[in-house]
Structures are given as C-alpha cells and as structure tokens.
Amino acid sequence: YVMCAIMSFFFGQWFIILKQFVLVGGYNMGVSFSFFGFFIAYFAYMTWKTAPRKEKNSSYTIEDHRNYAIRSFSQIIAPVLYRYWYA
C-alpha cells in the first residue's frame, strides 16, 4: 500500500510536470493535485513509520499509527466518493 501510494505520487508528479501544470482545470488544478499527491504519499509513509515495532524505544504510539491510517484512508476514499456521488 505504501509503495503504491509513493509510486502514484511520483508518476502523478511526472504527468503534471509533462503537462506543465496546466490540467483540465488550469494551473490551480495542477498545483492542487500536486499537493494532494504529496499528502497521499506522506500519510501512507507515516502510517508505515508509526506502526508498532518490536523495539520499545519508539516515540510513536498506537494512537499515532491509527490517526495516520485514518488520514491516509480518507485521502484516498474522498475523491472516489466525490466522483461517485457527483456523477
């Protein structure tokens, strides 16, 4: 999941750069999608990073992991549901 999120961020950035940040919605849409892609990759990575480990000296708690997992899931599901209900 984390690798797919990070790869989709990099390939999405590549596509946006090839289009010179001018997507269907204009420059604003290109910039917004760039930020959105970054946050998808960041929250997926933080979900993995805050997962409980065998070492006890971790500064992250299970609540941190849970919060990042919820953020990651909602970043993915929000545009899907929007497009489903919008159409």
N, CA, C and O atoms as a GROMACS GRO file, in nm:
protein
  348
    1TYR      N    1   0.083  -0.120   0.000
    1TYR     CA    2   0.000   0.000   0.000
    1TYR      C    3   0.087   0.126   0.000
    1TYR      O    4   0.063   0.220  -0.075
    2VAL      N    5   0.187   0.124   0.086
    2VAL     CA    6   0.274   0.242   0.096
    2VAL      C    7   0.351   0.262  -0.034
    2VAL      O    8   0.362   0.374  -0.084
    3MET      N    9   0.403   0.155  -0.089
    3MET     CA   10   0.478   0.166  -0.215
    3MET      C   11   0.388   0.214  -0.329
    3MET      O   12   0.431   0.294  -0.411
    4CYS      N   13   0.266   0.165  -0.334
    4CYS     CA   14   0.173   0.211  -0.438
    4CYS      C   15   0.141   0.360  -0.422
    4CYS      O   16   0.134   0.433  -0.521
    5ALA      N   17   0.123   0.404  -0.298
    5ALA     CA   18   0.094   0.546  -0.275
    5ALA      C   19   0.213   0.632  -0.316
    5ALA      O   20   0.195   0.737  -0.379
    6ILE      N   21   0.332   0.589  -0.282
    6ILE     CA   22   0.451   0.669  -0.316
    6ILE      C   23   0.475   0.668  -0.467
    6ILE      O   24   0.509   0.770  -0.525
    7MET      N   25   0.457   0.552  -0.529
    7MET     CA   26   0.475   0.544  -0.674
    7MET      C   27   0.370   0.628  -0.747
    7MET      O   28   0.401   0.694  -0.846
    8SER      N   29   0.246   0.625  -0.699
    8SER     CA   30   0.143   0.707  -0.765
    8SER      C   31   0.174   0.855  -0.750
    8SER      O   32   0.145   0.934  -0.839
    9PHE      N   33   0.233   0.894  -0.637
    9PHE     CA   34   0.275   1.033  -0.620
    9PHE      C   35   0.380   1.070  -0.724
    9PHE      O   36   0.368   1.173  -0.790
   10PHE      N   37   0.483   0.988  -0.738
   10PHE     CA   38   0.591   1.022  -0.833
   10PHE      C   39   0.542   1.020  -0.978
   10PHE      O   40   0.577   1.110  -1.055
   11PHE      N   41   0.462   0.921  -1.015
   11PHE     CA   42   0.412   0.917  -1.152
   11PHE      C   43   0.312   1.028  -1.178
   11PHE      O   44   0.305   1.082  -1.289
   12GLY      N   45   0.232   1.063  -1.076
   12GLY     CA   46   0.140   1.174  -1.091
   12GLY      C   47   0.214   1.306  -1.108
   12GLY      O   48   0.174   1.390  -1.189
   13GLN      N   49   0.322   1.325  -1.032
   13GLN     CA   50   0.403   1.446  -1.046
   13GLN      C   51   0.467   1.452  -1.185
   13GLN      O   52   0.475   1.558  -1.247
   14TRP      N   53   0.512   1.337  -1.231
   14TRP     CA   54   0.571   1.331  -1.364
   14TRP      C   55   0.470   1.373  -1.470
   14TRP      O   56   0.501   1.452  -1.559
   15PHE      N   57   0.347   1.321  -1.459
   15PHE     CA   58   0.241   1.358  -1.554
   15PHE      C   59   0.210   1.507  -1.547
   15PHE      O   60   0.197   1.573  -1.650
   16ILE      N   61   0.199   1.560  -1.426
   16ILE     CA   62   0.167   1.702  -1.410
   16ILE      C   63   0.279   1.789  -1.466
   16ILE      O   64   0.253   1.892  -1.528
   17ILE      N   65   0.403   1.750  -1.444
   17ILE     CA   66   0.516   1.826  -1.497
   17ILE      C   67   0.518   1.820  -1.650
   17ILE      O   68   0.546   1.920  -1.716
   18LEU      N   69   0.489   1.702  -1.706
   18LEU     CA   70   0.484   1.692  -1.852
   18LEU      C   71   0.375   1.780  -1.912
   18LEU      O   72   0.390   1.832  -2.022
   19LYS      N   73   0.266   1.796  -1.839
   19LYS     CA   74   0.157   1.884  -1.885
   19LYS      C   75   0.183   2.030  -1.848
   19LYS      O   76   0.099   2.116  -1.874
   20GLN      N   77   0.298   2.059  -1.789
   20GLN     CA   78   0.340   2.193  -1.748
   20GLN      C   79   0.240   2.256  -1.651
   20GLN      O   80   0.212   2.376  -1.658
   21PHE      N   81   0.186   2.175  -1.562
   21PHE     CA   82   0.094   2.217  -1.458
   21PHE      C   83  -0.039   2.271  -1.511
   21PHE      O   84  -0.116   2.328  -1.435
   22VAL      N   85  -0.065   2.254  -1.639
   22VAL     CA   86  -0.191   2.302  -1.696
   22VAL      C   87  -0.278   2.179  -1.725
   22VAL      O   88  -0.265   2.116  -1.830
   23LEU      N   89  -0.364   2.145  -1.631
   23LEU     CA   90  -0.457   2.034  -1.648
   23LEU      C   91  -0.591   2.089  -1.695
   23LEU      O   92  -0.600   2.205  -1.735
   24VAL      N   93  -0.695   2.008  -1.690
   24VAL     CA   94  -0.827   2.050  -1.739
   24VAL      C   95  -0.876   2.174  -1.664
   24VAL      O   96  -0.936   2.263  -1.723
   25GLY      N   97  -0.849   2.179  -1.534
   25GLY     CA   98  -0.893   2.292  -1.453
   25GLY      C   99  -0.795   2.408  -1.449
   25GLY      O  100  -0.814   2.502  -1.372
   26GLY      N  101  -0.691   2.402  -1.529
   26GLY     CA  102  -0.594   2.511  -1.533
   26GLY      C  103  -0.479   2.490  -1.437
   26GLY      O  104  -0.458   2.381  -1.383
   27TYR      N  105  -0.403   2.598  -1.416
   27TYR     CA  106  -0.284   2.594  -1.331
   27TYR      C  107  -0.319   2.559  -1.186
   27TYR      O  108  -0.246   2.485  -1.121
   28ASN      N  109  -0.432   2.613  -1.137
   28ASN     CA  110  -0.473   2.585  -0.998
   28ASN      C  111  -0.495   2.436  -0.975
   28ASN      O  112  -0.460   2.384  -0.869
   29MET      N  113  -0.552   2.369  -1.072
   29MET     CA  114  -0.575   2.225  -1.059
   29MET      C  115  -0.444   2.149  -1.056
   29MET      O  116  -0.430   2.053  -0.980
   30GLY      N  117  -0.348   2.188  -1.136
   30GLY     CA  118  -0.218   2.123  -1.137
   30GLY      C  119  -0.148   2.135  -1.003
   30GLY      O  120  -0.092   2.038  -0.953
   31VAL      N  121  -0.150   2.254  -0.946
   31VAL     CA  122  -0.088   2.276  -0.816
   31VAL      C  123  -0.162   2.200  -0.707
   31VAL      O  124  -0.099   2.138  -0.621
   32SER      N  125  -0.294   2.204  -0.710
   32SER     CA  126  -0.374   2.134  -0.609
   32SER      C  127  -0.351   1.984  -0.614
   32SER      O  128  -0.336   1.920  -0.510
   33PHE      N  129  -0.347   1.926  -0.734
   33PHE     CA  130  -0.323   1.783  -0.745
   33PHE      C  131  -0.182   1.746  -0.700
   33PHE      O  132  -0.160   1.637  -0.649
   34SER      N  133  -0.087   1.838  -0.720
   34SER     CA  134   0.049   1.812  -0.671
   34SER      C  135   0.051   1.802  -0.519
   34SER      O  136   0.111   1.711  -0.462
   35PHE      N  137  -0.015   1.898  -0.453
   35PHE     CA  138  -0.024   1.892  -0.306
   35PHE      C  139  -0.098   1.768  -0.260
   35PHE      O  140  -0.057   1.702  -0.165
   36PHE      N  141  -0.208   1.736  -0.326
   36PHE     CA  142  -0.287   1.620  -0.290
   36PHE      C  143  -0.205   1.491  -0.302
   36PHE      O  144  -0.211   1.406  -0.214
   37GLY      N  145  -0.130   1.478  -0.410
   37GLY     CA  146  -0.045   1.361  -0.428
   37GLY      C  147   0.062   1.350  -0.321
   37GLY      O  148   0.092   1.242  -0.271
   38PHE      N  149   0.120   1.465  -0.285
   38PHE     CA  150   0.220   1.464  -0.179
   38PHE      C  151   0.160   1.416  -0.047
   38PHE      O  152   0.220   1.334   0.022
   39PHE      N  153   0.042   1.466  -0.013
   39PHE     CA  154  -0.020   1.427   0.113
   39PHE      C  155  -0.061   1.280   0.115
   39PHE      O  156  -0.054   1.216   0.220
   40ILE      N  157  -0.102   1.226   0.003
   40ILE     CA  158  -0.132   1.082  -0.003
   40ILE      C  159  -0.006   1.002   0.030
   40ILE      O  160  -0.009   0.911   0.112
   41ALA      N  161   0.105   1.037  -0.035
   41ALA     CA  162   0.230   0.965  -0.010
   41ALA      C  163   0.280   0.987   0.133
   41ALA      O  164   0.328   0.893   0.196
   42TYR      N  165   0.269   1.108   0.183
   42TYR     CA  166   0.317   1.139   0.318
   42TYR      C  167   0.238   1.062   0.424
   42TYR      O  168   0.297   1.002   0.514
   43PHE      N  169   0.105   1.064   0.415
   43PHE     CA  170   0.026   0.996   0.516
   43PHE      C  171   0.043   0.844   0.509
   43PHE      O  172   0.040   0.777   0.612
   44ALA      N  173   0.060   0.790   0.389
   44ALA     CA  174   0.086   0.646   0.377
   44ALA      C  175   0.220   0.610   0.439
   44ALA      O  176   0.232   0.511   0.510
   45TYR      N  177   0.321   0.692   0.413
   45TYR     CA  178   0.453   0.667   0.472
   45TYR      C  179   0.448   0.678   0.624
   45TYR      O  180   0.506   0.594   0.693
   46MET      N  181   0.382   0.780   0.676
   46MET     CA  182   0.373   0.796   0.821
   46MET      C  183   0.292   0.685   0.887
   46MET      O  184   0.318   0.649   1.001
   47THR      N  185   0.195   0.630   0.815
   47THR     CA  186   0.122   0.515   0.867
   47THR      C  187   0.217   0.398   0.886
   47THR      O  188   0.211   0.328   0.987
   48TRP      N  189   0.304   0.376   0.788
   48TRP     CA  190   0.401   0.268   0.799
   48TRP      C  191   0.504   0.298   0.908
   48TRP      O  192   0.541   0.210   0.985
   49LYS      N  193   0.550   0.422   0.913
   49LYS     CA  194   0.655   0.459   1.008
   49LYS      C  195   0.608   0.451   1.153
   49LYS      O  196   0.686   0.417   1.241
   50THR      N  197   0.483   0.483   1.179
   50THR     CA  198   0.432   0.484   1.317
   50THR      C  199   0.374   0.349   1.358
   50THR      O  200   0.322   0.337   1.469
   51ALA      N  201   0.384   0.249   1.273
   51ALA     CA  202   0.333   0.116   1.309
   51ALA      C  203   0.411   0.061   1.428
   51ALA      O  204   0.531   0.087   1.441
   52PRO      N  205   0.345  -0.014   1.516
   52PRO     CA  206   0.415  -0.070   1.633
   52PRO      C  207   0.533  -0.158   1.591
   52PRO      O  208   0.522  -0.237   1.498
   53ARG      N  209   0.642  -0.143   1.660
   53ARG     CA  210   0.764  -0.219   1.633
   53ARG      C  211   0.799  -0.303   1.755
   53ARG      O  212   0.744  -0.284   1.863
   54LYS      N  213   0.893  -0.394   1.735
   54LYS     CA  214   0.938  -0.477   1.846
   54LYS      C  215   1.024  -0.398   1.944
   54LYS      O  216   1.029  -0.429   2.063
   55GLU      N  217   1.092  -0.294   1.893
   55GLU     CA  218   1.173  -0.212   1.982
   55GLU      C  219   1.081  -0.127   2.070
   55GLU      O  220   0.980  -0.075   2.023
   56LYS      N  221   1.116  -0.114   2.192
   56LYS     CA  222   1.032  -0.038   2.285
   56LYS      C  223   1.072   0.109   2.295
   56LYS      O  224   1.006   0.185   2.366
   57ASN      N  225   1.177   0.150   2.226
   57ASN     CA  226   1.223   0.289   2.238
   57ASN      C  227   1.163   0.380   2.131
   57ASN      O  228   1.217   0.487   2.103
   58SER      N  229   1.052   0.340   2.071
   58SER     CA  230   0.988   0.421   1.970
   58SER      C  231   0.910   0.536   2.034
   58SER      O  232   0.847   0.518   2.139
   59SER      N  233   0.915   0.651   1.972
   59SER     CA  234   0.844   0.767   2.027
   59SER      C  235   0.699   0.773   1.979
   59SER      O  236   0.624   0.860   2.022
   60TYR      N  237   0.660   0.682   1.890
   60TYR     CA  238   0.524   0.681   1.837
   60TYR      C  239   0.436   0.585   1.916
   60TYR      O  240   0.483   0.483   1.965
   61THR      N  241   0.309   0.620   1.926
   61THR     CA  242   0.213   0.534   1.995
   61THR      C  243   0.119   0.471   1.894
   61THR      O  244   0.118   0.508   1.776
   62ILE      N  245   0.040   0.377   1.941
   62ILE     CA  246  -0.058   0.313   1.854
   62ILE      C  247  -0.164   0.414   1.809
   62ILE      O  248  -0.222   0.399   1.701
   63GLU      N  249  -0.189   0.516   1.891
   63GLU     CA  250  -0.284   0.621   1.853
   63GLU      C  251  -0.232   0.703   1.735
   63GLU      O  252  -0.308   0.744   1.647
   64ASP      N  253  -0.100   0.726   1.734
   64ASP     CA  254  -0.040   0.796   1.620
   64ASP      C  255  -0.058   0.715   1.492
   64ASP      O  256  -0.095   0.770   1.388
   65HIS      N  257  -0.033   0.585   1.501
   65HIS     CA  258  -0.049   0.497   1.385
   65HIS      C  259  -0.194   0.498   1.338
   65HIS      O  260  -0.220   0.507   1.218
   66ARG      N  261  -0.285   0.487   1.431
   66ARG     CA  262  -0.428   0.486   1.396
   66ARG      C  263  -0.468   0.617   1.328
   66ARG      O  264  -0.540   0.615   1.228
   67ASN      N  265  -0.424   0.728   1.381
   67ASN     CA  266  -0.458   0.858   1.323
   67ASN      C  267  -0.403   0.874   1.182
   67ASN      O  268  -0.472   0.924   1.094
   68TYR      N  269  -0.280   0.832   1.160
   68TYR     CA  270  -0.224   0.841   1.025
   68TYR      C  271  -0.293   0.744   0.930
   68TYR      O  272  -0.309   0.775   0.812
   69ALA      N  273  -0.334   0.628   0.978
   69ALA     CA  274  -0.406   0.533   0.893
   69ALA      C  275  -0.541   0.590   0.851
   69ALA      O  276  -0.582   0.575   0.736
   70ILE      N  277  -0.610   0.656   0.944
   70ILE     CA  278  -0.738   0.718   0.910
   70ILE      C  279  -0.718   0.832   0.811
   70ILE      O  280  -0.796   0.846   0.716
   71ARG      N  281  -0.615   0.913   0.831
   71ARG     CA  282  -0.586   1.021   0.736
   71ARG      C  283  -0.554   0.966   0.597
   71ARG      O  284  -0.602   1.018   0.496
   72SER      N  285  -0.474   0.862   0.594
   72SER     CA  286  -0.437   0.801   0.466
   72SER      C  287  -0.559   0.746   0.394
   72SER      O  288  -0.576   0.767   0.274
   73PHE      N  289  -0.643   0.674   0.467
   73PHE     CA  290  -0.764   0.617   0.407
   73PHE      C  291  -0.857   0.726   0.357
   73PHE      O  292  -0.911   0.716   0.247
   74SER      N  293  -0.876   0.830   0.436
   74SER     CA  294  -0.969   0.935   0.394
   74SER      C  295  -0.915   1.015   0.276
   74SER      O  296  -0.993   1.066   0.196
   75GLN      N  297  -0.783   1.028   0.264
   75GLN     CA  298  -0.726   1.095   0.148
   75GLN      C  299  -0.752   1.016   0.020
   75GLN      O  300  -0.767   1.074  -0.087
   76ILE      N  301  -0.758   0.885   0.031
   76ILE     CA  302  -0.783   0.801  -0.086
   76ILE      C  303  -0.932   0.792  -0.119
   76ILE      O  304  -0.970   0.801  -0.235
   77ILE      N  305  -1.015   0.775  -0.017
   77ILE     CA  306  -1.157   0.748  -0.040
   77ILE      C  307  -1.236   0.874  -0.074
   77ILE      O  308  -1.339   0.865  -0.140
   78ALA      N  309  -1.192   0.991  -0.029
   78ALA     CA  310  -1.268   1.114  -0.051
   78ALA      C  311  -1.290   1.146  -0.199
   78ALA      O  312  -1.404   1.172  -0.238
   79PRO      N  313  -1.187   1.146  -0.284
   79PRO     CA  314  -1.215   1.176  -0.425
   79PRO      C  315  -1.295   1.067  -0.495
   79PRO      O  316  -1.370   1.096  -0.589
   80VAL      N  317  -1.280   0.944  -0.450
   80VAL     CA  318  -1.358   0.834  -0.510
   80VAL      C  319  -1.506   0.855  -0.481
   80VAL      O  320  -1.589   0.846  -0.571
   81LEU      N  321  -1.538   0.881  -0.356
   81LEU     CA  322  -1.678   0.904  -0.319
   81LEU      C  323  -1.733   1.030  -0.384
   81LEU      O  324  -1.849   1.033  -0.425
   82TYR      N  325  -1.653   1.133  -0.392
   82TYR     CA  326  -1.697   1.257  -0.457
   82TYR      C  327  -1.736   1.230  -0.603
   82TYR      O  328  -1.841   1.274  -0.649
   83ARG      N  329  -1.652   1.158  -0.673
   83ARG     CA  330  -1.681   1.130  -0.815
   83ARG      C  331  -1.800   1.037  -0.828
   83ARG      O  332  -1.877   1.049  -0.924
   84TYR      N  333  -1.816   0.946  -0.735
   84TYR     CA  334  -1.930   0.853  -0.740
   84TYR      C  335  -2.060   0.929  -0.718
   84TYR      O  336  -2.156   0.910  -0.793
   85TRP      N  337  -2.065   1.016  -0.616
   85TRP     CA  338  -2.188   1.088  -0.586
   85TRP      C  339  -2.213   1.204  -0.683
   85TRP      O  340  -2.328   1.243  -0.704
   86TYR      N  341  -2.108   1.257  -0.742
   86TYR     CA  342  -2.121   1.368  -0.833
   86TYR      C  343  -2.179   1.322  -0.968
   86TYR      O  344  -2.255   1.396  -1.032
   87ALA      N  345  -2.144   1.203  -1.007
   87ALA     CA  346  -2.188   1.153  -1.138
   87ALA      C  347  -2.325   1.101  -1.134
   87ALA      O  348  -2.377   1.054  -1.235
   0.00000   0.00000   0.00000
